[in-house]
PDB file of C-alpha atoms in Angstrom:
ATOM      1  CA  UNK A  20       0.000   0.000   0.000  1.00 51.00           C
ATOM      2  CA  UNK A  21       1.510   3.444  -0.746  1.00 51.00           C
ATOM      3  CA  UNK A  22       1.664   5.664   2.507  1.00 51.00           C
ATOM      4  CA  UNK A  23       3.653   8.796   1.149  1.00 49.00           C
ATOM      5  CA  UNK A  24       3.034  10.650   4.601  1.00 56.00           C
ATOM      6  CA  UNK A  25       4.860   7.815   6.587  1.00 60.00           C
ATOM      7  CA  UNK A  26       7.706   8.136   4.183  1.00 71.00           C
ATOM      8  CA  UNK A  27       8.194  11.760   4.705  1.00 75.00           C
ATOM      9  CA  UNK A  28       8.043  11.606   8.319  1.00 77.00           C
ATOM     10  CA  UNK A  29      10.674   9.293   8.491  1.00 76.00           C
ATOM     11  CA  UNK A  30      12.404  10.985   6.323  1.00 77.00           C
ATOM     12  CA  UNK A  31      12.297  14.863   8.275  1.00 77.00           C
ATOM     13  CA  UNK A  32      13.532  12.706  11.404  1.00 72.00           C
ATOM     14  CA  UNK A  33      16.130  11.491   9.768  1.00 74.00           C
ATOM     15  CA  UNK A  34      17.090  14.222   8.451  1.00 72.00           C
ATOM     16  CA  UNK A  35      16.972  16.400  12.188  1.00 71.00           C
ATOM     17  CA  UNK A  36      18.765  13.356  13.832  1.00 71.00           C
ATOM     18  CA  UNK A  37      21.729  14.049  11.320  1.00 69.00           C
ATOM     19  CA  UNK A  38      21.221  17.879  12.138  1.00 70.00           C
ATOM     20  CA  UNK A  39      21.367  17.308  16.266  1.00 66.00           C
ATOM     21  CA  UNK A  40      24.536  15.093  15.595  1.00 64.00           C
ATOM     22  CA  UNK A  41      26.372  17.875  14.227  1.00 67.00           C
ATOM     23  CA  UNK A  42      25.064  20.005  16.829  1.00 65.00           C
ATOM     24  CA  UNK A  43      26.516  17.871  19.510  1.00 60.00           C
ATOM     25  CA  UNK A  44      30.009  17.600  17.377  1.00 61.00           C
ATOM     26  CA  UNK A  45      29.732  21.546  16.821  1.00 56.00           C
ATOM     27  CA  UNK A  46      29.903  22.033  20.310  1.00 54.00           C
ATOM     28  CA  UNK A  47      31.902  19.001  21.908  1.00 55.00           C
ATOM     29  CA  UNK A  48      34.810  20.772  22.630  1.00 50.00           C
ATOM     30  CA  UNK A  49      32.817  22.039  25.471  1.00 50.00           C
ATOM     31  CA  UNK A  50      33.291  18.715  26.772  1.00 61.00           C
ATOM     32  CA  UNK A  51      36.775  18.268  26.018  1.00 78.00           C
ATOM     33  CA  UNK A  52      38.948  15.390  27.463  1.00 94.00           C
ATOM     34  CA  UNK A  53      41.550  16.157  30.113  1.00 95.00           C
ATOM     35  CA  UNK A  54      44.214  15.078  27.097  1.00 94.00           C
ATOM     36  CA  UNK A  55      42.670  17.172  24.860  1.00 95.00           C
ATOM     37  CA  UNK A  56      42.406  20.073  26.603  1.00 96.00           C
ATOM     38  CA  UNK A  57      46.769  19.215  27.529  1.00 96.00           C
ATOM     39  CA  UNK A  58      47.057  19.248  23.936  1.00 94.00           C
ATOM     40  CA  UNK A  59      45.523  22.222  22.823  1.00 94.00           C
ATOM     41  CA  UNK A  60      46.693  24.927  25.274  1.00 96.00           C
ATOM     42  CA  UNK A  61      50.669  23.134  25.799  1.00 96.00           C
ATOM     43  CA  UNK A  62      50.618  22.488  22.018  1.00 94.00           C
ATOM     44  CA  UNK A  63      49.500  26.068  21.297  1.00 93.00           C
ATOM     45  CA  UNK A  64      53.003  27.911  20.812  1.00 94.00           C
ATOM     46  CA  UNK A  65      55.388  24.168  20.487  1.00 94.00           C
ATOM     47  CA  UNK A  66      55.034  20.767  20.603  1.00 92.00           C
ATOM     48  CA  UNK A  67      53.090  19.568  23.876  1.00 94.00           C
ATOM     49  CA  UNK A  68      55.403  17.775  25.072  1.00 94.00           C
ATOM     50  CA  UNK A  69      54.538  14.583  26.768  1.00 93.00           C
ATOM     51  CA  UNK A  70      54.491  14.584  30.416  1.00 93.00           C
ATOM     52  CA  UNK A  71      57.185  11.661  30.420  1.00 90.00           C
ATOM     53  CA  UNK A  72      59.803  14.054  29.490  1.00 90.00           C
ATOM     54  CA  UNK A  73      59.552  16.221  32.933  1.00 91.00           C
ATOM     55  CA  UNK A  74      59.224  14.922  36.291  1.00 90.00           C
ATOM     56  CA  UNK A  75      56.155  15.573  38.796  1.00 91.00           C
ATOM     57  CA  UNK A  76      57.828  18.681  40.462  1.00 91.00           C
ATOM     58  CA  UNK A  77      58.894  20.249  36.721  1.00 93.00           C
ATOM     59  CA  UNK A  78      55.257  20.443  35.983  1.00 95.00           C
ATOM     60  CA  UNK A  79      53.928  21.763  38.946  1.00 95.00           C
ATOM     61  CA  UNK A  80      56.174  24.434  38.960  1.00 95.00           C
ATOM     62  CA  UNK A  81      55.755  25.393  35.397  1.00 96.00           C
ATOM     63  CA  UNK A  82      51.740  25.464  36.016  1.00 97.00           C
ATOM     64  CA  UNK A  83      52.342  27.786  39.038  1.00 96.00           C
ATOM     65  CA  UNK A  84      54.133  30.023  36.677  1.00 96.00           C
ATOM     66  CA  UNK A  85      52.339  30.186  33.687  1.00 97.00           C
ATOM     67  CA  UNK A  86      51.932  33.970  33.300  1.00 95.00           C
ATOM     68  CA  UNK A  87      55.451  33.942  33.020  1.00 95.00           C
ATOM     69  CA  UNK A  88      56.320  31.062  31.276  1.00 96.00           C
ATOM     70  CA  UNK A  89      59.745  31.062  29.513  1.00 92.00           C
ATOM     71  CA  UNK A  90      59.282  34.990  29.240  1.00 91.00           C
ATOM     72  CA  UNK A  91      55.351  34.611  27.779  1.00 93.00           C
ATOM     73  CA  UNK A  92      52.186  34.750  29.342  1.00 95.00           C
ATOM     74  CA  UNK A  93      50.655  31.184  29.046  1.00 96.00           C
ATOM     75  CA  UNK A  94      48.038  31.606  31.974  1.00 96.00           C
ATOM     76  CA  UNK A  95      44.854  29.749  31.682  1.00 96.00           C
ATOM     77  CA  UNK A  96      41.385  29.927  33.800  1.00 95.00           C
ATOM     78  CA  UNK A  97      41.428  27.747  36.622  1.00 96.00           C
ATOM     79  CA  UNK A  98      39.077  24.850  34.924  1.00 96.00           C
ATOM     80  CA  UNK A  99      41.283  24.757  32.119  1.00 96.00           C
ATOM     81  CA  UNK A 100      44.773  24.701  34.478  1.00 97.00           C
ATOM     82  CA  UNK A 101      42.797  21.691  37.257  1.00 97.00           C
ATOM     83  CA  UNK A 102      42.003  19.535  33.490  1.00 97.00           C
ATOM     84  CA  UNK A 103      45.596  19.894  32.422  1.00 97.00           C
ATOM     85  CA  UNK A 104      47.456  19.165  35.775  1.00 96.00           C
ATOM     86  CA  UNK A 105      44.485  16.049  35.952  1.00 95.00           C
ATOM     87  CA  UNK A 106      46.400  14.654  32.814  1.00 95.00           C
ATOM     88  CA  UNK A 107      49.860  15.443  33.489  1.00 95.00           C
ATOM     89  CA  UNK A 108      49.524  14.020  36.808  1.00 93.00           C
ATOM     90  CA  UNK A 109      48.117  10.565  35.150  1.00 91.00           C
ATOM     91  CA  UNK A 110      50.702  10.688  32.713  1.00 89.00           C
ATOM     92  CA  UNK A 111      53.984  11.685  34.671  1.00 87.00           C
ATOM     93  CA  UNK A 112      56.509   9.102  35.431  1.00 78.00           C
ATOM     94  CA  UNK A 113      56.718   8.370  38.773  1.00 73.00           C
ATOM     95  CA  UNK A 114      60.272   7.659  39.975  1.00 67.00           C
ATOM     96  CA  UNK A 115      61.609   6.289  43.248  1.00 62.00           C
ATOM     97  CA  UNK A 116      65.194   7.787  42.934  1.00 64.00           C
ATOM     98  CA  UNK A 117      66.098  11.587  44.116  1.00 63.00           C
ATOM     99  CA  UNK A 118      65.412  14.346  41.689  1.00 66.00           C
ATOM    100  CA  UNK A 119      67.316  17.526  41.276  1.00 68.00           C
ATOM    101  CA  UNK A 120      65.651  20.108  43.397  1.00 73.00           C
ATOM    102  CA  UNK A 121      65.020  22.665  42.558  1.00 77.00           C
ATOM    103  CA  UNK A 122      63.847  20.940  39.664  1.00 79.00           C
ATOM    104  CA  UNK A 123      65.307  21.427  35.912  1.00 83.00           C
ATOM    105  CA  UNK A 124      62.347  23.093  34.372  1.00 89.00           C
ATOM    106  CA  UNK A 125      63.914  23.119  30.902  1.00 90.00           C
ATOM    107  CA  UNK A 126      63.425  19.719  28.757  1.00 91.00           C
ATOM    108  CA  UNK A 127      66.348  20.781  26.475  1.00 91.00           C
ATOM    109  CA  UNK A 128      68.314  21.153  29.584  1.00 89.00           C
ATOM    110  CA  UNK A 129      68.078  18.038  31.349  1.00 87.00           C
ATOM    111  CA  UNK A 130      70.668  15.413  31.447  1.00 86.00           C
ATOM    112  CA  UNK A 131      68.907  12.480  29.204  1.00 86.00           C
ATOM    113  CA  UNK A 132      68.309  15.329  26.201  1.00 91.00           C
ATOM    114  CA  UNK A 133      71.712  16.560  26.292  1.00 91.00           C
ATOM    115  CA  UNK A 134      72.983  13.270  25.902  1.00 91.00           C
ATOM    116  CA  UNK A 135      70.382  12.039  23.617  1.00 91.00           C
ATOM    117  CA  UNK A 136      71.601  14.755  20.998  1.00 93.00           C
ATOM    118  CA  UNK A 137      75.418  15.381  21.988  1.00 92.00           C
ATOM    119  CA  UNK A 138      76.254  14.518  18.609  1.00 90.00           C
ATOM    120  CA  UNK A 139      73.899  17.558  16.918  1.00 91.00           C
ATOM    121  CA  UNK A 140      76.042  20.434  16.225  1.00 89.00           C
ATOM    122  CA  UNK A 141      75.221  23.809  17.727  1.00 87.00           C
ATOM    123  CA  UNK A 142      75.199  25.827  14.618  1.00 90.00           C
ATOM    124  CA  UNK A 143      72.257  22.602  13.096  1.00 90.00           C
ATOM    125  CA  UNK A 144      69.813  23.923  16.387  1.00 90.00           C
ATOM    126  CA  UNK A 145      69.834  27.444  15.095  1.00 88.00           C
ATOM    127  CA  UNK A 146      69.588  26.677  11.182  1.00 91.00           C
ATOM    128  CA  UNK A 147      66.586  28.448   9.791  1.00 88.00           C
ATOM    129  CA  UNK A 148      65.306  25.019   9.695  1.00 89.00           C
ATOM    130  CA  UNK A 149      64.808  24.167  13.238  1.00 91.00           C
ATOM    131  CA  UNK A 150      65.226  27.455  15.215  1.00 89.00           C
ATOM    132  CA  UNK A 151      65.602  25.960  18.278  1.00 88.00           C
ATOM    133  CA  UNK A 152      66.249  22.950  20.428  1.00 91.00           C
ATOM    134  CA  UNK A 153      62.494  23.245  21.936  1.00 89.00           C
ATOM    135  CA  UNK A 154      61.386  22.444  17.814  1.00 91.00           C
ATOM    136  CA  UNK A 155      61.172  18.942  18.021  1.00 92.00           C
ATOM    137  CA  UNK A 156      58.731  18.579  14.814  1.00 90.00           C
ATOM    138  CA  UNK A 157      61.646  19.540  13.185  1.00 91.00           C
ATOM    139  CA  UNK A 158      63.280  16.683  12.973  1.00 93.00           C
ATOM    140  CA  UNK A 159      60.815  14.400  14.394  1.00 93.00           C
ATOM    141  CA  UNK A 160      57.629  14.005  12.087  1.00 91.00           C
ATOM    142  CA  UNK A 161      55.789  12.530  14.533  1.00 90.00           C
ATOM    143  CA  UNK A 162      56.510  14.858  17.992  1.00 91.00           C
ATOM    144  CA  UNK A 163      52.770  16.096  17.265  1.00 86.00           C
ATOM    145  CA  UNK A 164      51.672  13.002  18.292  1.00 86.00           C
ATOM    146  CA  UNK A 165      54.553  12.003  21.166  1.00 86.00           C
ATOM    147  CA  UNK A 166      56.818   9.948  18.798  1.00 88.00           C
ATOM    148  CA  UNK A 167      60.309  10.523  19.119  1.00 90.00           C
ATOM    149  CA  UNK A 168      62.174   7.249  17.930  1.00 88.00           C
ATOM    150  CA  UNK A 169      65.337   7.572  16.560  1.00 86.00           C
ATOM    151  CA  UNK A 170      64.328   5.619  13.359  1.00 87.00           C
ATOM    152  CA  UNK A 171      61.964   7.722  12.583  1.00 88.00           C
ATOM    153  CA  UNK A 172      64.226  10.990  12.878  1.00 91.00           C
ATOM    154  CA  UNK A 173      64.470  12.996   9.316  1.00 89.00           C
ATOM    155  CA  UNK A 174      66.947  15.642   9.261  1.00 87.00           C
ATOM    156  CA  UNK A 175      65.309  19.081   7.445  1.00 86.00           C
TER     157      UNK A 175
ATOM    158  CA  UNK B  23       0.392  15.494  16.311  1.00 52.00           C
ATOM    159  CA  UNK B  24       3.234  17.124  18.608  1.00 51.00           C
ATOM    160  CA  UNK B  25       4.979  20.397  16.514  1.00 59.00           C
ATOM    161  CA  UNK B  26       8.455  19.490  15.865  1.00 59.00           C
ATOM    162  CA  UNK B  27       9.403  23.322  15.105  1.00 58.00           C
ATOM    163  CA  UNK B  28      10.713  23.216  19.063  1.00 57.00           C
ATOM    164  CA  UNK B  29      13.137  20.393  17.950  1.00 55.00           C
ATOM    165  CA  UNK B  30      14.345  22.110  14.965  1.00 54.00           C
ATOM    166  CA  UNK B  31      15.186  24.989  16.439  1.00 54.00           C
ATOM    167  CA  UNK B  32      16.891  23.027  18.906  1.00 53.00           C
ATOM    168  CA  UNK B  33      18.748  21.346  16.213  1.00 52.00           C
ATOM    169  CA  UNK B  34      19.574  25.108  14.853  1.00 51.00           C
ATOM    170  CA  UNK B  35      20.624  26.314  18.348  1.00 52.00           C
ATOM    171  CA  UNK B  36      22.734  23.247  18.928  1.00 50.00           C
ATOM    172  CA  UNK B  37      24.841  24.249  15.441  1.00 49.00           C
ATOM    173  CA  UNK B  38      25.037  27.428  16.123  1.00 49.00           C
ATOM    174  CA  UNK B  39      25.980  27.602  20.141  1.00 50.00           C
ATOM    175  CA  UNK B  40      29.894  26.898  19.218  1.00 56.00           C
ATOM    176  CA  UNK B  41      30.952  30.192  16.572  1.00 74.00           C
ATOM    177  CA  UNK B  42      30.107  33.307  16.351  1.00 80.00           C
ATOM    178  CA  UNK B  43      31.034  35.764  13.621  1.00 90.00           C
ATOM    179  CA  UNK B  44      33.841  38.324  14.388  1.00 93.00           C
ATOM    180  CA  UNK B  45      31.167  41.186  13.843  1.00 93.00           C
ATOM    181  CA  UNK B  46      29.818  40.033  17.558  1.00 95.00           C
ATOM    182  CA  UNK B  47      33.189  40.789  18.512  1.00 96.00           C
ATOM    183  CA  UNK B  48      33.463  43.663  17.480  1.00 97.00           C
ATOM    184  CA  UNK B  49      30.053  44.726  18.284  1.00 97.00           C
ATOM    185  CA  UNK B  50      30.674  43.771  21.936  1.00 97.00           C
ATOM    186  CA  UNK B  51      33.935  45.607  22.018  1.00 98.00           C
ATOM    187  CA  UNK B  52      32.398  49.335  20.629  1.00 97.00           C
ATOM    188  CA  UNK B  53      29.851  48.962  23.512  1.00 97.00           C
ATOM    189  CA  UNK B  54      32.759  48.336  26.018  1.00 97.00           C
ATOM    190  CA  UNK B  55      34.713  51.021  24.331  1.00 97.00           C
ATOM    191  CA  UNK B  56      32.075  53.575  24.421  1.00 96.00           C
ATOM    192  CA  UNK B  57      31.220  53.014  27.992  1.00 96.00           C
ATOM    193  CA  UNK B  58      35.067  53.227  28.947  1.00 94.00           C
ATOM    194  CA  UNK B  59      36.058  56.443  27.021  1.00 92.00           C
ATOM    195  CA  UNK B  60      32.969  58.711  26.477  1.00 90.00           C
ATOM    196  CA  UNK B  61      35.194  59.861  23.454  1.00 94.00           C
ATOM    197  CA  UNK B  62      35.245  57.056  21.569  1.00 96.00           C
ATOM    198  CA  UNK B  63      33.731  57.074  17.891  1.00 95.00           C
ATOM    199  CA  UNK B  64      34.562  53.891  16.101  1.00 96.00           C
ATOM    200  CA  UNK B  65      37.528  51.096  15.305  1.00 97.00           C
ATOM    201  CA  UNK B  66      40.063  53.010  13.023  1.00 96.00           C
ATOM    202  CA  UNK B  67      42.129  50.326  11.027  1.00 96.00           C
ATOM    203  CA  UNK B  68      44.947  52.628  10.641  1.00 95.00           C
ATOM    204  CA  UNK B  69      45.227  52.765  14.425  1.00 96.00           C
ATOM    205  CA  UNK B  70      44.910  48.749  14.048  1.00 97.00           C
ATOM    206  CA  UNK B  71      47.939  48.898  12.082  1.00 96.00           C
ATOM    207  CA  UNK B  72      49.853  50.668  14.420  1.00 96.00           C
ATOM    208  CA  UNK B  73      49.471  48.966  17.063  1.00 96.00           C
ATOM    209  CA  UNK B  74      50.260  45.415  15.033  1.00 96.00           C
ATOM    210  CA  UNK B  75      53.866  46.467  13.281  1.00 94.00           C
ATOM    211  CA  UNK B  76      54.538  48.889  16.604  1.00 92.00           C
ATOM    212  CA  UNK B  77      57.376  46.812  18.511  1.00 89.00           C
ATOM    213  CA  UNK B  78      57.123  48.055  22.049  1.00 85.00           C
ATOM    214  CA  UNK B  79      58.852  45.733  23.240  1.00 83.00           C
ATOM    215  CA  UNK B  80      61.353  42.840  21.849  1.00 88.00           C
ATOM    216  CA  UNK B  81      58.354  41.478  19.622  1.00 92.00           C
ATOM    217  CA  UNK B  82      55.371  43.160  18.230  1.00 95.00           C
ATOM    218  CA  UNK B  83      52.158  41.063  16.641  1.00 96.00           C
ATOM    219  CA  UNK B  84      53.874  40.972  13.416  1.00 96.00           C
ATOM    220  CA  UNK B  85      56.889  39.406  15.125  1.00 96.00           C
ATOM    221  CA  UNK B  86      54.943  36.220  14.867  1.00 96.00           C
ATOM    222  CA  UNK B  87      52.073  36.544  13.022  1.00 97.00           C
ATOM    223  CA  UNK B  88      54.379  38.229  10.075  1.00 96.00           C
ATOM    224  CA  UNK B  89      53.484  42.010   8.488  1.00 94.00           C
ATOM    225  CA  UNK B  90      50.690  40.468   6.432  1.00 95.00           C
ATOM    226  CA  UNK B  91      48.457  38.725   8.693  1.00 95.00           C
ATOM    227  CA  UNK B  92      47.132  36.067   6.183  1.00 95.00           C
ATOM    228  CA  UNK B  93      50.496  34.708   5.900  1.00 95.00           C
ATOM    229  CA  UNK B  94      51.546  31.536   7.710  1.00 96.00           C
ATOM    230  CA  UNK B  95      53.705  32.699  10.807  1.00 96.00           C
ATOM    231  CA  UNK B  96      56.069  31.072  12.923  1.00 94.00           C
ATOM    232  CA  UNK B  97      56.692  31.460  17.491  1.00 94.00           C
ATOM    233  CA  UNK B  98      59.641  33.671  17.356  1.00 92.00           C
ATOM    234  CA  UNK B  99      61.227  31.237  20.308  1.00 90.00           C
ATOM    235  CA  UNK B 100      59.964  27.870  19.726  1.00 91.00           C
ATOM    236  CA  UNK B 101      59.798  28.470  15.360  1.00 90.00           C
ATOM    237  CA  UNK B 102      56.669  26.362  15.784  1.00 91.00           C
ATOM    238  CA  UNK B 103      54.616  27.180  12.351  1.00 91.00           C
ATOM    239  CA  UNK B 104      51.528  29.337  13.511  1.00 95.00           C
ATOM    240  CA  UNK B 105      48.286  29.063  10.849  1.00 96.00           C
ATOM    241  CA  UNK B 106      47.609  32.466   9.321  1.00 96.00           C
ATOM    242  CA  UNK B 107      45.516  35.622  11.855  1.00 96.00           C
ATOM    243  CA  UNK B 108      43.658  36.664   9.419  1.00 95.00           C
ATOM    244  CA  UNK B 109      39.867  34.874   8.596  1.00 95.00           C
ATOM    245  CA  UNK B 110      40.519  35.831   5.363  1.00 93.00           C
ATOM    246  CA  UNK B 111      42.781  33.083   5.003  1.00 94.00           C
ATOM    247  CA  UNK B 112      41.690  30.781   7.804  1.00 95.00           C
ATOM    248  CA  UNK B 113      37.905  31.071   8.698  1.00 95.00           C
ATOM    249  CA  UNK B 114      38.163  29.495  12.430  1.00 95.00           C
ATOM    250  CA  UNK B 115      40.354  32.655  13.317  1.00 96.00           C
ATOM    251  CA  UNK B 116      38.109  34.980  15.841  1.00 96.00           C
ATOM    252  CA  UNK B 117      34.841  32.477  15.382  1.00 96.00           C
ATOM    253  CA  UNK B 118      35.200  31.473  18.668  1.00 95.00           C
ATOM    254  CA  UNK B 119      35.127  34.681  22.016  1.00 96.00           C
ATOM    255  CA  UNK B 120      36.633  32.526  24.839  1.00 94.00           C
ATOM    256  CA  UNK B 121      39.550  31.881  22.825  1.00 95.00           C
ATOM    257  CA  UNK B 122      39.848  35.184  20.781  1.00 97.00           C
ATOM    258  CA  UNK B 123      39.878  37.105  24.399  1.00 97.00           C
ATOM    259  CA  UNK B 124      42.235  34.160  25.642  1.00 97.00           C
ATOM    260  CA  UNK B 125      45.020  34.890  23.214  1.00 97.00           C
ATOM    261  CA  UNK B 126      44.512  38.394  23.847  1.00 98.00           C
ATOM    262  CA  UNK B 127      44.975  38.120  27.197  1.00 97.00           C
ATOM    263  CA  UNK B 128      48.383  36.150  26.474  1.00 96.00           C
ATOM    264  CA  UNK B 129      49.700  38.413  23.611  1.00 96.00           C
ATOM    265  CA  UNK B 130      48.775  41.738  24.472  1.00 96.00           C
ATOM    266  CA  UNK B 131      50.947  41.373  27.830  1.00 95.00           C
ATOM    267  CA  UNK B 132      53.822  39.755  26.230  1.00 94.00           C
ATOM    268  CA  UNK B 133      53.905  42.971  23.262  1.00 95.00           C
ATOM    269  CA  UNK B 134      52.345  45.912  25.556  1.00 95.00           C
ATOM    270  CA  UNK B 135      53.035  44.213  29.241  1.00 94.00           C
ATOM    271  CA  UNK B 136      49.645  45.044  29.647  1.00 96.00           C
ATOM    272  CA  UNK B 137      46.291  44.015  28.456  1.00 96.00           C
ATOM    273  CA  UNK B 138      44.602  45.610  25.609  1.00 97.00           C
ATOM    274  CA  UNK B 139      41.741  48.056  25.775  1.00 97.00           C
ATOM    275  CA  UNK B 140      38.310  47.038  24.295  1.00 98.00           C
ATOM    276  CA  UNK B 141      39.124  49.924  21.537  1.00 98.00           C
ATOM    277  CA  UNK B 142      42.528  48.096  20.748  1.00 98.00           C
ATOM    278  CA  UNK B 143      41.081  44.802  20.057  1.00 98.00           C
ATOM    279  CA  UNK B 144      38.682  46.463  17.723  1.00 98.00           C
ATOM    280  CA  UNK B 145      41.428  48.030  15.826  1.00 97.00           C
ATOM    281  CA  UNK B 146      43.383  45.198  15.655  1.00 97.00           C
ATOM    282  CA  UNK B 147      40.007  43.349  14.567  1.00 97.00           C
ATOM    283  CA  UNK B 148      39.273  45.866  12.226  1.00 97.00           C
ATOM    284  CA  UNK B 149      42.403  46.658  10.037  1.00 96.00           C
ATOM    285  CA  UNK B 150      43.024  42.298  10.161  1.00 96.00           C
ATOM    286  CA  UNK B 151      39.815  42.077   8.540  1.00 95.00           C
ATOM    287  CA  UNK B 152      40.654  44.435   6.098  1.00 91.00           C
ATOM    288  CA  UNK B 153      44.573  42.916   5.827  1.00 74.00           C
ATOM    289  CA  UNK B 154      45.804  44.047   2.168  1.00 59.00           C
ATOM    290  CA  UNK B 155      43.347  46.900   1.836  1.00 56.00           C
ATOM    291  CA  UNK B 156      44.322  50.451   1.769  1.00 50.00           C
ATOM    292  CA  UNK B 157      43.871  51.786   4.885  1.00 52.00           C
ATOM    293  CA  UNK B 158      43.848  55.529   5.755  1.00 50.00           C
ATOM    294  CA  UNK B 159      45.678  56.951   8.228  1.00 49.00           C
TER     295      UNK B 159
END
């Protein structure tokens, strides 16, 4: 039996279900993640560099100091700063052994990175390239996303 | 049977609730203007110029954002590649107020060591918009 009514009622629902879908993607960075909300606002100006790379106390004292961080103002509002130390606190490596206190705050300064990259010459970190040491995506394509293998390194 | 105009506006709303168009911004700023400096006319692009090339301090807004604000910058300490200001060449730019006032917030201290006026954002605003136009002084 032909029922075009039935037919076009199902198909205006449809049709508003798809709309209220990408309502709720439209707005769903209300509800961001803790990571995602780390990602945006420590990957706004570099690479956010994973919490792995900095112990407990480095972080805590860079989020006390963000107005002032490096020479910048990075502040945030206080929902924003309690998300991001939620993840960095998940994410940090907790070790048992002493830690340099007070604590190296600079990633490019601490032992492990100076010897991971002793053998990059000093005039290859400020090539027009790579600017800096703190430009990881320079020479590691995947930094964005927390890679940093050695195999996967590629020279600009 | 039930109206389903309520849902579709819903539906509407929902879509909409996220962006808003950097007219509201600016609209929002000549009100704040106006109320803080009875002498206040209107957002001057030339003045919006000024106060993006002006170097106050070691940077200025072009120091990142480069003298053409639809270009592809780059963090003048970090070299980390920055999309281009300008909506003209990257439509999420100033679609979203929390973040627009955010980076304000941030940038205006670091150039000016202080935060900008409601009047400065609209110039700013104003002569980006316009970016490549002539612009009189």
């Amino acid at each position: 039996m032909n029922r075009p009514g039935r037919n076009g009622t199902a198909r205006r629902w449809i049709a508003c279900s798809a709309l209220v879908a990408v309502g709720v993607w439209a707005i769903s960075p209300a509800i961001a993640s803790d990571e995602q909300t780390w990602r945006e606002e420590c990957g706004g100006c570099h690479v956010a560099y994973p919490a792995r790379l900095l112990p407990k106390t480095a972080w805590d004292e860079i989020m006390r100091t963000l107005p002032d961080h490096y020479g910048t103002d990075a502040s945030v509002d206080e929902p924003t700063a309690t998300a991001i130390r939620r993840y960095l606190d998940s994410s940090v490596r907790h070790r048992t052994r002493p830690r340099p206190n007070p604590p190296e705050l600079r990633i490019t300064k601490s032992r492990w990175f100076v010897d991971e990259h002793d053998d990059v010459p000093r005039a290859r970190w400020r090539s027009e390239a790579v600017g800096s040491p703190a430009n990881c995506a320079a020479c590691h394509p995947g930094a964005e996303q927390g890679r940093f293998n050695e195999d996967s390194v590629k020279l600009p | 049977m039930p109206s389903r105009t309520p849902l579709l506006m819903l539906c509407a709303l929902a879509i909409s609730a996220s962006a808003a168009p950097p007219a509201d911004l600016l609209q929002g700023w000549r009100t704040e203007a106006r109320a803080q400096t009875p002498e206040f006319t209107d957002f001057s692009a030339g003045r919006g110029k000024v106060l993006y090339t002006t170097k106050p301090s070691d940077w200025s807004c072009s120091t990142c954002h480069t003298v053409d604000p639809r270009n592809t910058g780059r963090h003048a300490v970090t070299s980390k590649v920055i999309k281009p200001l300008s909506p003209l060449a990257n439509p999420a730019r100033f679609s979203d107020p929390e973040k627009t006032e955010k980076w304000f917030r941030r940038n205006c201290r670091d150039v000016l060591d202080r935060e900008c006026t409601a009047a400065e954002k609209g110039d700013l605003l104003t002569w980006i918009l316009g970016a490549g136009q002539a612009v009189t002084p």
